[in-house]
mmCIF file of N, CA and C in Angstrom:
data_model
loop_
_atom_site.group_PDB
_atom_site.id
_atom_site.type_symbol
_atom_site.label_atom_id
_atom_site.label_comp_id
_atom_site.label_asym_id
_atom_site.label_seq_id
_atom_site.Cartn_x
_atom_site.Cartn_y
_atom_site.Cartn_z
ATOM 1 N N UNK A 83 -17.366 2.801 -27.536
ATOM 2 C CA UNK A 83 -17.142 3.004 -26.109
ATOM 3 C C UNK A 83 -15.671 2.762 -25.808
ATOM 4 N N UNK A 84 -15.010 3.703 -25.238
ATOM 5 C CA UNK A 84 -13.774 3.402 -25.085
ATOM 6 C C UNK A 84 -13.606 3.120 -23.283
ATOM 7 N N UNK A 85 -12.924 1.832 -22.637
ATOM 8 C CA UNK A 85 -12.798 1.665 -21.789
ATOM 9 C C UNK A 85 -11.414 2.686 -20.625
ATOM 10 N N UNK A 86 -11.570 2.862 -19.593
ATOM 11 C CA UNK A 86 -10.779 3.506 -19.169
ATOM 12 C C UNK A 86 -9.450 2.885 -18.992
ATOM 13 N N UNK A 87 -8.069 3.380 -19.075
ATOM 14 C CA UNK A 87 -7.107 2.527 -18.449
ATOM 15 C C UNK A 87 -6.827 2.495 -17.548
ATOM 16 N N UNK A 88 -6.124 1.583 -16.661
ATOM 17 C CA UNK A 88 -5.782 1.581 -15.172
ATOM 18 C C UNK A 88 -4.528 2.523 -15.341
ATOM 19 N N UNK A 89 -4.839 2.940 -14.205
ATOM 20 C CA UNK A 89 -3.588 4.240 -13.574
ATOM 21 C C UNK A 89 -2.144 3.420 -14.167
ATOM 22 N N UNK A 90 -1.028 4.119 -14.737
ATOM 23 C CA UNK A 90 0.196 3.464 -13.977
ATOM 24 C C UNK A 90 0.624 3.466 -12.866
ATOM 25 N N UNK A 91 1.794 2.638 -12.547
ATOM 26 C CA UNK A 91 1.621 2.648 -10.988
ATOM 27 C C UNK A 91 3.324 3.597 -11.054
ATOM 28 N N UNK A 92 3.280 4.765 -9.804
ATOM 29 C CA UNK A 92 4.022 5.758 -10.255
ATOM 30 C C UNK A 92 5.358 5.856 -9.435
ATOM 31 N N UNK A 93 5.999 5.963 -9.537
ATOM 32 C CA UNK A 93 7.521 5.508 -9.885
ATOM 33 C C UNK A 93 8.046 6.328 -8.366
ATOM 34 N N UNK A 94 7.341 7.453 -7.563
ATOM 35 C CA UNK A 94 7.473 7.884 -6.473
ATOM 36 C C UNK A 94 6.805 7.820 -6.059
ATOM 37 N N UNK A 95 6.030 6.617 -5.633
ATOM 38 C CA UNK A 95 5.761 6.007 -4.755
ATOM 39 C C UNK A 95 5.838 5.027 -4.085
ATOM 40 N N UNK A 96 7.137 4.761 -4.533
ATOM 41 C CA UNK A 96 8.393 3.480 -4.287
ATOM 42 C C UNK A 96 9.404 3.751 -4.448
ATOM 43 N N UNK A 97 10.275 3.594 -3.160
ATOM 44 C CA UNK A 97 11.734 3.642 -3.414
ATOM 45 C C UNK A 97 12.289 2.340 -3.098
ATOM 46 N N UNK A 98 13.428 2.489 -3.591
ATOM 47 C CA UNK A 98 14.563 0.966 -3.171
ATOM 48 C C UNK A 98 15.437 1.498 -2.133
ATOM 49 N N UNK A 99 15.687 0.695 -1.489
ATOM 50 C CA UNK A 99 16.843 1.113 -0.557
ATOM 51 C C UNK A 99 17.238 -0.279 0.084
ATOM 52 N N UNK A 100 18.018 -0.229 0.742
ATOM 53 C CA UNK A 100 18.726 -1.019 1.084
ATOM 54 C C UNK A 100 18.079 -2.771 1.967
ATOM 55 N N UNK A 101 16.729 -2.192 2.638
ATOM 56 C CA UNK A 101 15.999 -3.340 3.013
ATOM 57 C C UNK A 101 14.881 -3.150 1.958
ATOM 58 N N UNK A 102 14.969 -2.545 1.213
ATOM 59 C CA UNK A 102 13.741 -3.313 0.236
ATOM 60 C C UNK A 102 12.946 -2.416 -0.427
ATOM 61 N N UNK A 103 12.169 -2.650 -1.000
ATOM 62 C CA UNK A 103 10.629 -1.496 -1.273
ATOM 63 C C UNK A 103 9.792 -0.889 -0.227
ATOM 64 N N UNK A 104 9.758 0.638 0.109
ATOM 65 C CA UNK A 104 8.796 1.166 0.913
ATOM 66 C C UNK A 104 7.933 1.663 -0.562
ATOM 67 N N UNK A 105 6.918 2.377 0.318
ATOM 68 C CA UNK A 105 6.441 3.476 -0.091
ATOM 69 C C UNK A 105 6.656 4.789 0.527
ATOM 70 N N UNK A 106 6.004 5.801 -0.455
ATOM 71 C CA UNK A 106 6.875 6.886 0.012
ATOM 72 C C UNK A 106 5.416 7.488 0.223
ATOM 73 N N UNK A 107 5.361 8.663 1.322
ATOM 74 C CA UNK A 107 4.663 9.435 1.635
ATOM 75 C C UNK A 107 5.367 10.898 1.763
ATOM 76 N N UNK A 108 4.436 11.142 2.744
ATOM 77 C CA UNK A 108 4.602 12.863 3.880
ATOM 78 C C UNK A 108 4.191 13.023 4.887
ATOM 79 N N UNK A 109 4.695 13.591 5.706
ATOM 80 C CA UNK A 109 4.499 13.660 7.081
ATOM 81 C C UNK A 109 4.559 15.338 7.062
ATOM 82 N N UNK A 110 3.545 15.779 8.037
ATOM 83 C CA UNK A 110 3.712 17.166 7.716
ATOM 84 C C UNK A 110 4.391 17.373 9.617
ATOM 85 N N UNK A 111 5.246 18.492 9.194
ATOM 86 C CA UNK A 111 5.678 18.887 10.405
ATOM 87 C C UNK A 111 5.458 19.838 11.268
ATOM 88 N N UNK A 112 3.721 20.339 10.995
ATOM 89 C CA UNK A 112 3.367 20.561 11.673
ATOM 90 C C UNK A 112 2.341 20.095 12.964
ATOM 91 N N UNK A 113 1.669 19.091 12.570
ATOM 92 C CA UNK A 113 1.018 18.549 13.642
ATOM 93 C C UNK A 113 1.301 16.884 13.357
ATOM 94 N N UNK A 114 2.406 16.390 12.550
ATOM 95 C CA UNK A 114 2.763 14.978 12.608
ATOM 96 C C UNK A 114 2.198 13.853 11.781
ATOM 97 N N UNK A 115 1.269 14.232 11.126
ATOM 98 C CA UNK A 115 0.104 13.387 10.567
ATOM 99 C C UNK A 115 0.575 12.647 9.464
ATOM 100 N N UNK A 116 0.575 11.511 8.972
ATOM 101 C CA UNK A 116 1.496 11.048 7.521
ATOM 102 C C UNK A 116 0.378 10.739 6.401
ATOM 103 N N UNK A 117 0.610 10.593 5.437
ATOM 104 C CA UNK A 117 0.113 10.461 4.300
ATOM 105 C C UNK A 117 0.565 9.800 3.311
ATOM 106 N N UNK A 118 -0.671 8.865 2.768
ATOM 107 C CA UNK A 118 -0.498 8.462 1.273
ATOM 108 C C UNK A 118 -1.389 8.636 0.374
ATOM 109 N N UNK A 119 -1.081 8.759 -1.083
ATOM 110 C CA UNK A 119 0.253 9.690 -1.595
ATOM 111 C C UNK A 119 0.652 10.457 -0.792
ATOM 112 N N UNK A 120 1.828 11.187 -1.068
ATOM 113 C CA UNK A 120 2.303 12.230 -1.088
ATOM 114 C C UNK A 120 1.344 13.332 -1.261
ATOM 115 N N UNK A 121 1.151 14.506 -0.154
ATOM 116 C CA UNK A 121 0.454 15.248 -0.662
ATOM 117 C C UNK A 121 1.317 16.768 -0.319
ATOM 118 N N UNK A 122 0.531 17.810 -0.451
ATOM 119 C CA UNK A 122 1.590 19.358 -0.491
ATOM 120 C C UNK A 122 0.383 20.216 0.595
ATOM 121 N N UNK A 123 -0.677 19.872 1.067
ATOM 122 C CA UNK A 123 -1.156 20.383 2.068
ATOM 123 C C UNK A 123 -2.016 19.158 2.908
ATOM 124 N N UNK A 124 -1.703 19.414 4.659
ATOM 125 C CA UNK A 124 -2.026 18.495 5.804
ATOM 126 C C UNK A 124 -3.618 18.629 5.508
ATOM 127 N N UNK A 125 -4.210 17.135 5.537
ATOM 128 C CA UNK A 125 -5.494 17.361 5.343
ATOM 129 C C UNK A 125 -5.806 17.549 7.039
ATOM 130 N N UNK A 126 -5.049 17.213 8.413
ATOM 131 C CA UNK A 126 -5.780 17.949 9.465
ATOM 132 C C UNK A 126 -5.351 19.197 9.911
ATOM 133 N N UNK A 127 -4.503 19.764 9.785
ATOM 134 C CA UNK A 127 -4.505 21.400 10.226
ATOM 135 C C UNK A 127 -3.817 21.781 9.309
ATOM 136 N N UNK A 128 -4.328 21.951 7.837
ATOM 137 C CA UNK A 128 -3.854 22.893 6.822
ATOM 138 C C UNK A 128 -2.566 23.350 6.637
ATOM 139 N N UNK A 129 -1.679 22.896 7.170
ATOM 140 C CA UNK A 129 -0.163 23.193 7.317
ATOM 141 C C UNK A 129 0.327 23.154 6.014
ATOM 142 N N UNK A 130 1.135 23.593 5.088
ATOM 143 C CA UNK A 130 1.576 23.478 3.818
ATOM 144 C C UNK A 130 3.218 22.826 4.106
ATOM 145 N N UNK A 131 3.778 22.580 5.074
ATOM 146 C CA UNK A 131 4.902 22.318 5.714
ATOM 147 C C UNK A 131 5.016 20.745 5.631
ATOM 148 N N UNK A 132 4.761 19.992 4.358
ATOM 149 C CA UNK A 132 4.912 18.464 4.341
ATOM 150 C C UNK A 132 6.219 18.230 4.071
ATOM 151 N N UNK A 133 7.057 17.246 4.605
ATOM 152 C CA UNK A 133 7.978 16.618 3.718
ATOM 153 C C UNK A 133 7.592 15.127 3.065
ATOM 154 N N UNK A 134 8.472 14.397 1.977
ATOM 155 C CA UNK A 134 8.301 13.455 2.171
ATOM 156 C C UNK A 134 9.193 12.360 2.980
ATOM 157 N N UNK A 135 8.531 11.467 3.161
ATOM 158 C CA UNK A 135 8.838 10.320 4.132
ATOM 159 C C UNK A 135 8.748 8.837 3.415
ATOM 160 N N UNK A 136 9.500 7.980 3.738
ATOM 161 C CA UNK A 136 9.675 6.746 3.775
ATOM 162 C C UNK A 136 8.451 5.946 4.597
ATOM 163 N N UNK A 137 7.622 5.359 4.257
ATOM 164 C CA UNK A 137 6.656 4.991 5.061
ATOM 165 C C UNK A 137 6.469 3.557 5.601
ATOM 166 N N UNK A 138 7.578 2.844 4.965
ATOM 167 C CA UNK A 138 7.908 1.192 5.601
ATOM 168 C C UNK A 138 7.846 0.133 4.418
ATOM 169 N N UNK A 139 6.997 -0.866 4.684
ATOM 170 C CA UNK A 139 6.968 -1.767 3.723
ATOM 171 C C UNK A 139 5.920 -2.944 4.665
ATOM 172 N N UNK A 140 5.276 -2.592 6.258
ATOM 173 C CA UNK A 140 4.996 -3.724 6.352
ATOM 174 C C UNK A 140 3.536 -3.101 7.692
ATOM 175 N N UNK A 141 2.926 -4.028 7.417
ATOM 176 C CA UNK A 141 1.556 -3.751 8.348
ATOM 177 C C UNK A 141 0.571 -4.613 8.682
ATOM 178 N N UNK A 142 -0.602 -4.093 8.920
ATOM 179 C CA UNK A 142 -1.803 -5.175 9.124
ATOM 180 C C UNK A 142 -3.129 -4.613 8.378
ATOM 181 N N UNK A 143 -3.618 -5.884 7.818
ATOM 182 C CA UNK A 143 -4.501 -5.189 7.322
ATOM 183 C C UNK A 143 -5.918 -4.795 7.711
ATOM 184 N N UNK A 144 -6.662 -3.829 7.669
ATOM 185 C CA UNK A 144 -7.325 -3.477 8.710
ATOM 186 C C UNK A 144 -8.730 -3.811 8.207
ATOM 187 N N UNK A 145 -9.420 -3.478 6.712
ATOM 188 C CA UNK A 145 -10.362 -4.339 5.898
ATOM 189 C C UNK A 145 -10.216 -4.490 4.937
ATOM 190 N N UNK A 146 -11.122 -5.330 4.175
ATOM 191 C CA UNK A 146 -10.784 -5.322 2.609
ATOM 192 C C UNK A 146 -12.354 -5.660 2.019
ATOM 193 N N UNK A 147 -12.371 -5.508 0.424
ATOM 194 C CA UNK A 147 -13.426 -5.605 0.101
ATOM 195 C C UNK A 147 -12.771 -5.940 -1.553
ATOM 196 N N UNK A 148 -13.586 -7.581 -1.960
ATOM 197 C CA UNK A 148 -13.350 -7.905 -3.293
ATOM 198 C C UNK A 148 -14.328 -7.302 -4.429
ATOM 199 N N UNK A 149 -13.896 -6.588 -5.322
ATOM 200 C CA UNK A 149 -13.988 -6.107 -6.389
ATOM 201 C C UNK A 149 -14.847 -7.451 -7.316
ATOM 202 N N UNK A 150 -15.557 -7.572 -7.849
ATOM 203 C CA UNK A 150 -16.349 -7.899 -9.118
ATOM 204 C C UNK A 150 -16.856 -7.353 -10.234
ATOM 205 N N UNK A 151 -16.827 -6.317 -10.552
ATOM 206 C CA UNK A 151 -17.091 -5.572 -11.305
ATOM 207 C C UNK A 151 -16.581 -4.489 -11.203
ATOM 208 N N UNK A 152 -15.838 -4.141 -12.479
ATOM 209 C CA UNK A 152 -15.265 -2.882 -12.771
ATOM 210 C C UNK A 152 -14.857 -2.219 -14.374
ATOM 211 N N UNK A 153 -15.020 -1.118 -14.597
ATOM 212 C CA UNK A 153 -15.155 -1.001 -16.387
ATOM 213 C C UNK A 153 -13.523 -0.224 -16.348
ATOM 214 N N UNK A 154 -12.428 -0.335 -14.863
ATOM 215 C CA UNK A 154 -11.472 0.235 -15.100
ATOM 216 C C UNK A 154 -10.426 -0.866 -15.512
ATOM 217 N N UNK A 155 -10.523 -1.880 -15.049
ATOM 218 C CA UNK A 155 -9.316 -2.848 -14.908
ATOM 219 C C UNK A 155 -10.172 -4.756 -14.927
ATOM 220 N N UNK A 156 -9.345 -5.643 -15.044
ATOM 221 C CA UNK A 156 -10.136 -6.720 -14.897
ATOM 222 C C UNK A 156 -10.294 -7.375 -13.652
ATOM 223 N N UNK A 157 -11.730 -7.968 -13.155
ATOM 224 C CA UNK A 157 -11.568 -8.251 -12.434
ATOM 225 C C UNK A 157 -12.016 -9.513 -12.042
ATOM 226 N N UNK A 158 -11.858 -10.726 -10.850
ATOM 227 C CA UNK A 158 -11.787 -9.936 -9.349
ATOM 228 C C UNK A 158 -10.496 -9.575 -9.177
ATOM 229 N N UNK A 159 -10.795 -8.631 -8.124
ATOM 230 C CA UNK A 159 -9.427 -7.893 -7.389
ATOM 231 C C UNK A 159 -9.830 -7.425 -5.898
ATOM 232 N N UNK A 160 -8.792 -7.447 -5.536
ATOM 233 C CA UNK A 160 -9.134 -7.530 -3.788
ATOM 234 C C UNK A 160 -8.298 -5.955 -3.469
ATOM 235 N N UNK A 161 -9.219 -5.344 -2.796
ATOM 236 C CA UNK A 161 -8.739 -4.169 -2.086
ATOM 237 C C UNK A 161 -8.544 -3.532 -1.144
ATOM 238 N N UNK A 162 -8.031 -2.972 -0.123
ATOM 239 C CA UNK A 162 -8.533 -2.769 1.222
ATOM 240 C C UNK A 162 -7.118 -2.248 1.875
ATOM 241 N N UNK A 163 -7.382 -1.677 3.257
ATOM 242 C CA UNK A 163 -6.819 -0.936 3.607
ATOM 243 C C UNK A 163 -5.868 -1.183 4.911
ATOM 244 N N UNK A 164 -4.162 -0.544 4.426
ATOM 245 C CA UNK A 164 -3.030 -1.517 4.908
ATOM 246 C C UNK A 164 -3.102 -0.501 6.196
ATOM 247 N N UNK A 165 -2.416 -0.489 7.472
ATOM 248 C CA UNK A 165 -2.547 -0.004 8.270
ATOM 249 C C UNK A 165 -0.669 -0.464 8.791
ATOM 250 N N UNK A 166 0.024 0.734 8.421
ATOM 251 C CA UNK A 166 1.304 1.039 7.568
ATOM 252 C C UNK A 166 1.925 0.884 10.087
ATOM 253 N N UNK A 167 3.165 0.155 10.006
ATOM 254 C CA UNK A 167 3.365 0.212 10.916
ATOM 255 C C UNK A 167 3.666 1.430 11.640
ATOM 256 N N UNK A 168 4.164 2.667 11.104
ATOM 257 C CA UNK A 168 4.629 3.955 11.228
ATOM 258 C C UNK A 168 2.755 5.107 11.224
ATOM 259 N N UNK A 169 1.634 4.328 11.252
ATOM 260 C CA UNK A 169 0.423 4.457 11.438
ATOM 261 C C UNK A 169 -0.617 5.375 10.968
ATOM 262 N N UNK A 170 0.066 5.217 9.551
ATOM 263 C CA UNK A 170 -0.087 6.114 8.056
ATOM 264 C C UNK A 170 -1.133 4.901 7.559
ATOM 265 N N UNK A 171 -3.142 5.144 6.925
ATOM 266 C CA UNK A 171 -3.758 3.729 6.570
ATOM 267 C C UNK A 171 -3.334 3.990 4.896
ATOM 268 N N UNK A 172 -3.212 2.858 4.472
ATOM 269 C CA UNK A 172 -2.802 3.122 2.900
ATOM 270 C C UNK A 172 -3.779 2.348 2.013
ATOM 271 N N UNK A 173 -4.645 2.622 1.308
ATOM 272 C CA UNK A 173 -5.474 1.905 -0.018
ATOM 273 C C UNK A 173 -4.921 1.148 -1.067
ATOM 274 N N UNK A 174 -4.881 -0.089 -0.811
ATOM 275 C CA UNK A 174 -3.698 -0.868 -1.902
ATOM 276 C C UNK A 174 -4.425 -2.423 -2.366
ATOM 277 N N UNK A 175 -3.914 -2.598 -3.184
ATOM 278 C CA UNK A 175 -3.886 -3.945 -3.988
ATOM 279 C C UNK A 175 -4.058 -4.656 -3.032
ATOM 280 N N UNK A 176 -4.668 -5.743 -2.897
ATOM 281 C CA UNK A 176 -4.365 -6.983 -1.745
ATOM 282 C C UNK A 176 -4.123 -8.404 -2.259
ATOM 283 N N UNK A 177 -2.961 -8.849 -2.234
ATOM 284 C CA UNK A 177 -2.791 -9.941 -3.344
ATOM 285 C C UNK A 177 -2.726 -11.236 -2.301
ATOM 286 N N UNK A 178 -3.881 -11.497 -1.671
ATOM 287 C CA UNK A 178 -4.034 -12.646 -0.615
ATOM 288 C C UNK A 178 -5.416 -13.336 -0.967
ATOM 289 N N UNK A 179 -4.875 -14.766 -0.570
ATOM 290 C CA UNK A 179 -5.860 -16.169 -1.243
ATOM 291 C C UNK A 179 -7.164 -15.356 -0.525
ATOM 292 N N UNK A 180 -8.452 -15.948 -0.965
ATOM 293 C CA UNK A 180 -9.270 -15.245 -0.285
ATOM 294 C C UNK A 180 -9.840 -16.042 0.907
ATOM 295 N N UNK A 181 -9.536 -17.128 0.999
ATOM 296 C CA UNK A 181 -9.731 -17.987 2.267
ATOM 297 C C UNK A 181 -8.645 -17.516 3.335
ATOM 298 N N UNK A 182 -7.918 -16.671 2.985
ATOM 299 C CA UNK A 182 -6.607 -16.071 4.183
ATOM 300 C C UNK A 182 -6.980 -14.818 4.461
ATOM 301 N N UNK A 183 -8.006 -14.248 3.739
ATOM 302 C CA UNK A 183 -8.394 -12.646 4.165
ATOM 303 C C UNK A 183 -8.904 -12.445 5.323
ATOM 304 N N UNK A 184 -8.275 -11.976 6.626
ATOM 305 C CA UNK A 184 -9.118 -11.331 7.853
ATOM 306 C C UNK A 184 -8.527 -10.720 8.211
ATOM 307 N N UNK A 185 -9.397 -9.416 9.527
ATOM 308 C CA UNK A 185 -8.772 -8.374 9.999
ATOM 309 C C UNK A 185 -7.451 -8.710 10.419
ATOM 310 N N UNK A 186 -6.487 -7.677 10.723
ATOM 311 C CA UNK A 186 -5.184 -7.775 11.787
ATOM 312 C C UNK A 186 -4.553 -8.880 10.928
ATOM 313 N N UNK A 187 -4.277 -9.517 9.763
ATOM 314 C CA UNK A 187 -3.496 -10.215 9.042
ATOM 315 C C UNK A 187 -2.315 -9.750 9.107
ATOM 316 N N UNK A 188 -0.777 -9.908 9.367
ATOM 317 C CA UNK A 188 0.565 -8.786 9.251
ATOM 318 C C UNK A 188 0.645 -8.809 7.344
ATOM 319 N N UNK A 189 0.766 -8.130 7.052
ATOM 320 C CA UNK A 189 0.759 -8.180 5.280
ATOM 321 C C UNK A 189 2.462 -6.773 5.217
ATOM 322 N N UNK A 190 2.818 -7.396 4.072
ATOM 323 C CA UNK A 190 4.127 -6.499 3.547
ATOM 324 C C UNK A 190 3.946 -6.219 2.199
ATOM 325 N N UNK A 191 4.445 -5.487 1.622
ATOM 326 C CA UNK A 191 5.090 -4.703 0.397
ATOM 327 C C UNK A 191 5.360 -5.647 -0.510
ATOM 328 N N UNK A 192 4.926 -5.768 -1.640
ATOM 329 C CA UNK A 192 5.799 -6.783 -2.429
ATOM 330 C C UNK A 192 5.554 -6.023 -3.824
ATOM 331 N N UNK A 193 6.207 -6.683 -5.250
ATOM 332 C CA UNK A 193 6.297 -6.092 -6.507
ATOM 333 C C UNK A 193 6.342 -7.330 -7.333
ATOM 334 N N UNK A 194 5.645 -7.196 -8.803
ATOM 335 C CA UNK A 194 5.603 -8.218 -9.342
ATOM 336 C C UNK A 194 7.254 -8.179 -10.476
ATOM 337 N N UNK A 195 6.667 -8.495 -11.479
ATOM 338 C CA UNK A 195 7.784 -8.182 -12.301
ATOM 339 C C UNK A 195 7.263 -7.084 -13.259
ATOM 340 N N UNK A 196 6.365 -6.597 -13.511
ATOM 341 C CA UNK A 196 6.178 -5.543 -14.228
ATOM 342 C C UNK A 196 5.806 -4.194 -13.358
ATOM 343 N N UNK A 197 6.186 -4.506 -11.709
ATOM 344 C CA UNK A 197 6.198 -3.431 -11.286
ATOM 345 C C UNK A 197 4.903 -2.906 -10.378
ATOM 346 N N UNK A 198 4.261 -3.345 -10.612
ATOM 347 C CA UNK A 198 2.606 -3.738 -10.112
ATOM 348 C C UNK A 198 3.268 -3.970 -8.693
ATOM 349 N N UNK A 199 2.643 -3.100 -7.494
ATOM 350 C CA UNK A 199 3.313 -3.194 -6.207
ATOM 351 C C UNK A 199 1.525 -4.006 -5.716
ATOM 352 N N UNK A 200 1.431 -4.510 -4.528
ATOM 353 C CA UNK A 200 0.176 -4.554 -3.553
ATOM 354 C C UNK A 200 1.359 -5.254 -2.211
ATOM 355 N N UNK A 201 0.160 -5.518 -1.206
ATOM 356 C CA UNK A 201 0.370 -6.598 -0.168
ATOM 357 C C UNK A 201 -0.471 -7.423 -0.264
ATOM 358 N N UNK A 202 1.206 -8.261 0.426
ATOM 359 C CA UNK A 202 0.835 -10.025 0.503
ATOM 360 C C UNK A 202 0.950 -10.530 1.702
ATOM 361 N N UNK A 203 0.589 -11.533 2.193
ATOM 362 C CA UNK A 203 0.800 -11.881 3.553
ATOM 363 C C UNK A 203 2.694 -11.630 3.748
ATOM 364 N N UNK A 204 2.448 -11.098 5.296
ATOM 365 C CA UNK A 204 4.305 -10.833 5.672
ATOM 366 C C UNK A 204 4.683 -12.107 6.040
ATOM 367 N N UNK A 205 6.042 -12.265 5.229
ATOM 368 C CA UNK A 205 7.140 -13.701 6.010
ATOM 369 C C UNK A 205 7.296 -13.263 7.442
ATOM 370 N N UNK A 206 7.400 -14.274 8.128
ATOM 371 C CA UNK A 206 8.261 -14.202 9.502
ATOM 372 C C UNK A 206 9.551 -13.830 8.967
ATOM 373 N N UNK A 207 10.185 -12.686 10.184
ATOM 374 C CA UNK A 207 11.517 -12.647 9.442
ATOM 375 C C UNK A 207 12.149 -14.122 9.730
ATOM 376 N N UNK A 208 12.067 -14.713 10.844
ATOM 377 C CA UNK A 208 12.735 -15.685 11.424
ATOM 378 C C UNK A 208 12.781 -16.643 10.856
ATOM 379 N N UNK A 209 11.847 -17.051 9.401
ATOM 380 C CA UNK A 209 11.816 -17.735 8.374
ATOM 381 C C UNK A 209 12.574 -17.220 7.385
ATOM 382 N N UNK A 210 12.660 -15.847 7.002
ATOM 383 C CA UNK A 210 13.515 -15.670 5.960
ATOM 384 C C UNK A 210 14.646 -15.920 6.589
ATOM 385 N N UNK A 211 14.927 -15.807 7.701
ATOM 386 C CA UNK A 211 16.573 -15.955 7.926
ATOM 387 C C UNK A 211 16.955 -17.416 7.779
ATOM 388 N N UNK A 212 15.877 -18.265 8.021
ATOM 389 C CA UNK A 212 16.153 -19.704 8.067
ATOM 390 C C UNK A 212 16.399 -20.488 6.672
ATOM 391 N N UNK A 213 15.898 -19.586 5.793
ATOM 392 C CA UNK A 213 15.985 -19.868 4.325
ATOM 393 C C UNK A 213 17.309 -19.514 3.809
ATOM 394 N N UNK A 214 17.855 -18.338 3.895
ATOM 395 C CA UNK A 214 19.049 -17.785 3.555
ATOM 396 C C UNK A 214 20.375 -18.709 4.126
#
C-alpha cells in the first residue's frame, strides 16, 4: 500500500514583499469576485478576464474543524476557513492552541522554516511596535 504524499506547498501562492507574506490570488474583472488559488475562469459569471492579485496576509477566522484521521498527512491538524480581509474565504492550515479556537478570532499569515505557510492568531500591531 503506498500512502499518498501531502501536496507541496506552491511557491505562487506566496509572495514576499515588503510588509511580509500574502497570498496570491485573482480577482476577475469582470464582476469583482476574488479567489483562492488562483484560478483562469470566474466561478460566478464565467468571465475568463482574471488577473492575479495580492490577497493580504490577515483575517478572521470564520470555522474550523480538527482533523483525526487522515491516510494523506499526519495527524491531528486543524483546518478551517480564513475569511481574507479584502473578503476572498481561503481553506488553510490553522496553527492555533485548540483551547483558542473560536469564530471571528483575527488570525494572520505566517511560515515555518521549511516553508509550510497556515494561520496563527494575529499580533496587535501596537504590540509589534512595542517590541521593536
Amino acid at each position: 500500500m503506498t500512502l499518498l504524499e501531502p501536496l507541496p506547498d506552491l511557491e505562487e501562492i506566496r509572495a514576499l514583499n515588503p510588509d511580509g507574506t500574502e497570498l496570491l490570488g485573482s480577482r476577475c474583472d469582470s464582476c469583482g469576485s476574488g479567489f483562492f488559488p488562483r484560478r483562469q475562469l470566474c466561478f460566478e459569471c464565467g468571465a475568463d478576464a482574471l488577473r492575479d492579485v495580492e490577497l493580504g496576509h490577515r483575517g478572521v477566522l470564520y470555522s474550523y474543524s480538527r482533523v483525526e484521521l487522515s491516510s494523506a498527512r499526519p495527524t491531528p491538524y486543524t483546518l478551517g476557513y480564513v475569511d481574507l480581509d479584502n473578503g476572498v474565504r481561503v481553506l488553510a492550515d490553522i496553527s492555533v492552541p485548540e483551547d483558542l479556537l473560536v469564530p471571528d478570532l483575527p488570525v494572520a499569515l505566517t511560515t515555518d522554516p521549511a516553508g509550510k505557510w497556515s494561520f496563527a492568531p494575529a499580533v496587535n500591531p501596537a504590540e509589534e511596535t512595542d517590541e521593536n
